[in-house]
XYZ file of C-alpha atoms in Angstrom:
238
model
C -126.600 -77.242 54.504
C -123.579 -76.485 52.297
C -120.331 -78.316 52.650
C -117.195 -77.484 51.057
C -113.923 -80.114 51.435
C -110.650 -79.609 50.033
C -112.058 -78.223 47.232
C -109.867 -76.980 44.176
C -110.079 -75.274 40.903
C -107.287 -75.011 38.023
C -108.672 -73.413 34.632
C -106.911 -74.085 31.393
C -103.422 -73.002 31.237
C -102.219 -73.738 35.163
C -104.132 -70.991 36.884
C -105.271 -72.491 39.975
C -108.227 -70.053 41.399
C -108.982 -71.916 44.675
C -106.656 -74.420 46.505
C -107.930 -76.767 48.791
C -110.451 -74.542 50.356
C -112.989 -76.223 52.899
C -116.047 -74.536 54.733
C -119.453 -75.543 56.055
C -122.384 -73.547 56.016
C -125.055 -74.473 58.875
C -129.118 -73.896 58.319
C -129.683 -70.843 60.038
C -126.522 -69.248 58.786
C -126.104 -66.210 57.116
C -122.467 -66.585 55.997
C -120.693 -64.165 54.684
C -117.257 -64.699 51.609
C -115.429 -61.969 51.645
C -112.180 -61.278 49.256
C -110.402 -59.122 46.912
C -111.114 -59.441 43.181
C -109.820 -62.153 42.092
C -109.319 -64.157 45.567
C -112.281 -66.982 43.845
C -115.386 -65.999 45.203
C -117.000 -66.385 42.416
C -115.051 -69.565 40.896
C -116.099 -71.291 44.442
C -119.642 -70.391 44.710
C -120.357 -71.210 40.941
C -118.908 -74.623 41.814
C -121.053 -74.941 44.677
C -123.849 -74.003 42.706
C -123.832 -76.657 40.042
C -122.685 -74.343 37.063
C -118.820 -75.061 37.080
C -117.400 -78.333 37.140
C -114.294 -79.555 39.151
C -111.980 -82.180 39.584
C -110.621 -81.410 43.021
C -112.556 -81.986 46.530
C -116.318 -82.543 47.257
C -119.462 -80.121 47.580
C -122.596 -81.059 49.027
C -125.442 -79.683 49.242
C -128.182 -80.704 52.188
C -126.162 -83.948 52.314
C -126.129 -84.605 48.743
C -123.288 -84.217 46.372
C -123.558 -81.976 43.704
C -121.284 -83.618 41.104
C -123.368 -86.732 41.723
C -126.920 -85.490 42.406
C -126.774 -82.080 40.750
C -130.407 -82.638 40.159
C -131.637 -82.999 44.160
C -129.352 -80.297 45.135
C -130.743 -77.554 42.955
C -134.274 -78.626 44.118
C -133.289 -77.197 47.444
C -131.369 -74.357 46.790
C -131.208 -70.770 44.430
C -128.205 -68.895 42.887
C -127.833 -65.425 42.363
C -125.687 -64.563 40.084
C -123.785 -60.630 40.542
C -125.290 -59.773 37.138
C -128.622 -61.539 36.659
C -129.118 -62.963 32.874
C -132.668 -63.106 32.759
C -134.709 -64.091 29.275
C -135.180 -60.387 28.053
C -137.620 -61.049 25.479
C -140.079 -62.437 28.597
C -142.298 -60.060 31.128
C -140.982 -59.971 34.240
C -144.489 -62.368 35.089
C -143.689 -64.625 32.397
C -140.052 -65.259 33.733
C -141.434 -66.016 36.811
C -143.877 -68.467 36.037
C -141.550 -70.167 34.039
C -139.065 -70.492 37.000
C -142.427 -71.926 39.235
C -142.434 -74.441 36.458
C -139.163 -75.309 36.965
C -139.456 -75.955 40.126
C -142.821 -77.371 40.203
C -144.797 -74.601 42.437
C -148.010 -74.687 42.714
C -149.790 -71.669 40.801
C -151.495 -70.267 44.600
C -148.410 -70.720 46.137
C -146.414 -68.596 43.634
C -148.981 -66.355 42.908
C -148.885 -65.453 46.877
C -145.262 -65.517 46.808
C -144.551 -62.972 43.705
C -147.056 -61.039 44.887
C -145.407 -60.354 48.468
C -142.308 -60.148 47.102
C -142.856 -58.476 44.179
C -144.730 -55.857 46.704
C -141.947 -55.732 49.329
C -139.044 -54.815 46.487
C -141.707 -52.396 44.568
C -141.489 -54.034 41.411
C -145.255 -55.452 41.564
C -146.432 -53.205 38.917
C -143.889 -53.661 36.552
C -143.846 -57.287 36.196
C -146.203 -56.761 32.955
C -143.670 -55.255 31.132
C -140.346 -56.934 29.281
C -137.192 -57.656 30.941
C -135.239 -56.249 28.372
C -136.703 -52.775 29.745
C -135.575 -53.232 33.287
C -132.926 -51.590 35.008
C -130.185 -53.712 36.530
C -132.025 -53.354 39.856
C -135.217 -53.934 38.394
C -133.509 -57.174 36.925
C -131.670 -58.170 40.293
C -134.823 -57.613 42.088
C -136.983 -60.249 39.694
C -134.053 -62.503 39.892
C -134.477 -62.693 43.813
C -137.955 -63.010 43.772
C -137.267 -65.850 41.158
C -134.859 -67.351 43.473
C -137.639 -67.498 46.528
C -140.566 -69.058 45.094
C -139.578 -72.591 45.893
C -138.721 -71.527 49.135
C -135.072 -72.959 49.470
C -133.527 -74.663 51.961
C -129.642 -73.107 50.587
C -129.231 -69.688 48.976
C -125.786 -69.175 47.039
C -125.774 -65.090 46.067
C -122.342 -63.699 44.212
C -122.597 -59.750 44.837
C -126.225 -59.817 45.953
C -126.100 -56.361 46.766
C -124.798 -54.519 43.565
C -127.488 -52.292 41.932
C -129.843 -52.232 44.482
C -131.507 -49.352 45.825
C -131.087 -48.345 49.670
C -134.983 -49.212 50.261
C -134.402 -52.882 48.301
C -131.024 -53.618 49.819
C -132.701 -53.242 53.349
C -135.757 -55.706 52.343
C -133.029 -58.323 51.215
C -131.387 -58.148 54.159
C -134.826 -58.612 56.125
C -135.752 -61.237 53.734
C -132.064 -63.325 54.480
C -133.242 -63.309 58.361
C -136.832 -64.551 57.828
C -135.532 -67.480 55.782
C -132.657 -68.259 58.675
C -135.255 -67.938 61.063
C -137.201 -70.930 59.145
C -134.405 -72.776 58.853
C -132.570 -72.058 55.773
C -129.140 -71.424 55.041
C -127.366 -68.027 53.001
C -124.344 -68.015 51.719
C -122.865 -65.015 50.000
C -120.258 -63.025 48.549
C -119.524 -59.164 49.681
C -116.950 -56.699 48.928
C -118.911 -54.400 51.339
C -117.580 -55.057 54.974
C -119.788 -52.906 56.881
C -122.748 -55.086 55.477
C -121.171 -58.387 55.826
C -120.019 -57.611 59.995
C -123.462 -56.152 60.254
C -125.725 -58.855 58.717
C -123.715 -62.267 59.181
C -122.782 -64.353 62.031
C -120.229 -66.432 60.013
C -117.544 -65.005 57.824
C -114.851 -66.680 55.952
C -112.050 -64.568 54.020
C -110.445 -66.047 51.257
C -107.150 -64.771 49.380
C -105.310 -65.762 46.168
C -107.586 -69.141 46.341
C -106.733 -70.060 50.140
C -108.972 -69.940 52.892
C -107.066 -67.792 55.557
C -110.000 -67.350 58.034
C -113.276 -68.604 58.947
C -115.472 -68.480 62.135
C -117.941 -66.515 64.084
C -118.372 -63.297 63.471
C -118.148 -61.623 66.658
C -115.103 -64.090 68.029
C -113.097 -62.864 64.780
C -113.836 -59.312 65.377
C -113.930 -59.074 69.240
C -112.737 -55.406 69.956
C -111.764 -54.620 66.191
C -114.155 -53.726 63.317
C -114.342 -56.815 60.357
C -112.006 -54.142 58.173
C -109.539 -54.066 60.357
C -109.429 -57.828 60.465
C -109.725 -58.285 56.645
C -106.911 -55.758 56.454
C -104.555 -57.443 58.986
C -105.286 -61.093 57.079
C -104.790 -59.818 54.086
C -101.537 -58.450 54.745
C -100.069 -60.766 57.330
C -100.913 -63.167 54.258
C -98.282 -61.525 51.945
């Protein structure tokens, strides 16, 4: 579903971010990018999501390559960005039917959709008012529902987590196993450990731009809890 090869990223002025870093994320996965601040999470997933360009490696996307066919990749997946930048001068309603627009949904189909997922995070009721009243959470939580209307085949979340209540962290993490179970693939950045050895069955741990591990979950943890492991990585890595 998403496949990463020898892919690199220098910025402007010689910083390279990520160096030849390949992965492959497999429908059904929930997978599960885990690295210090800095390592480039974020500079690989926005890559893989369409939104940063590159000159180094390939990324494709259900097959498709999303240098050349941007367009057919983002029809089949969603990006969640760690701080969602939603159109504040919109209702939450408004910014949601203008995202089914986007992505051509039909009006029952999304109207069944927001309204199960808008009642499963709690956020049904306030969907009348503006976005620029919402709370971070309140924000995150339209941005998922946003991101699950077209139903994607690929999710790509960056800190999905972050400003979520306990209640509307635990639906997310229900919702990421309903749409493995149909087939679809996550794949998702976490500085919380206990979250990412609990909910994933693939993790890959990335430092200074280089992928230094990647498999199964339980085969890389075996007797030893996933901070133990990032810990030992990390600093056999030095």
């Amino acid at each position: 579903m998403l496949e990463i090869q020898d892919f690199s990223k220098t910025y402007k002025g010689g910083k390279r971010a990520v160096d030849h870093l390949s992965l492959r994320v497999e429908a059904g996965d929930i997978y599960g990018f885990i690295g210090h601040n800095g390592a480039g999470k974020s500079t690989t997933i926005k890559a893989a999501a369409g939104i940063l360009d590159f000159e180094e490696g390939e990324i494709r996307i259900d097959g498709k390559s999303i240098q050349k066919d941007p367009l057919a990749c983002k029809k089949v997946m969603a990006y969640i960005p760690d701080n969602p930048d939603l159109y504040e001068h919109l209702t939450g309603i408004q910014y949601l039917n203008f995202i089914g627009d986007v992505f051509g949904v039909p009006a029952k189909t999304r109207q069944e959709r927001i309204q199960e997922y808008g009642d499963m995070l709690e956020i049904t009721q306030n969907l009348g008012d503006s976005i620029s009243s919402y709370s971070h959470g309140m924000k995150q939580k339209t941005a998922i529902i946003s991101a699950l209307l077209h139903d994607p085949k690929l999710m790509i979340l960056d800190e999905p987590f972050v400003g979520l209540d306990p209640k509307a962290t635990v639906i997310l993490k229900q919702i990421m196993h309903q749409m493995c179970e149909r087939g679809s693939a996550i794949f998702f950045s976490t500085h919380v450990l206990d979250v990412a050895e609990k909910l994933c069955n693939k993790i890959a741990i990335i430092k200074d731009g280089r992928l230094v591990v990647a498999g199964d979950t339980l085969e890389l943890t075996r007797d030893e809890s996933l901070e133990s492991v990032f810990m030992e990585v990390v600093d056999h890595e030095k």
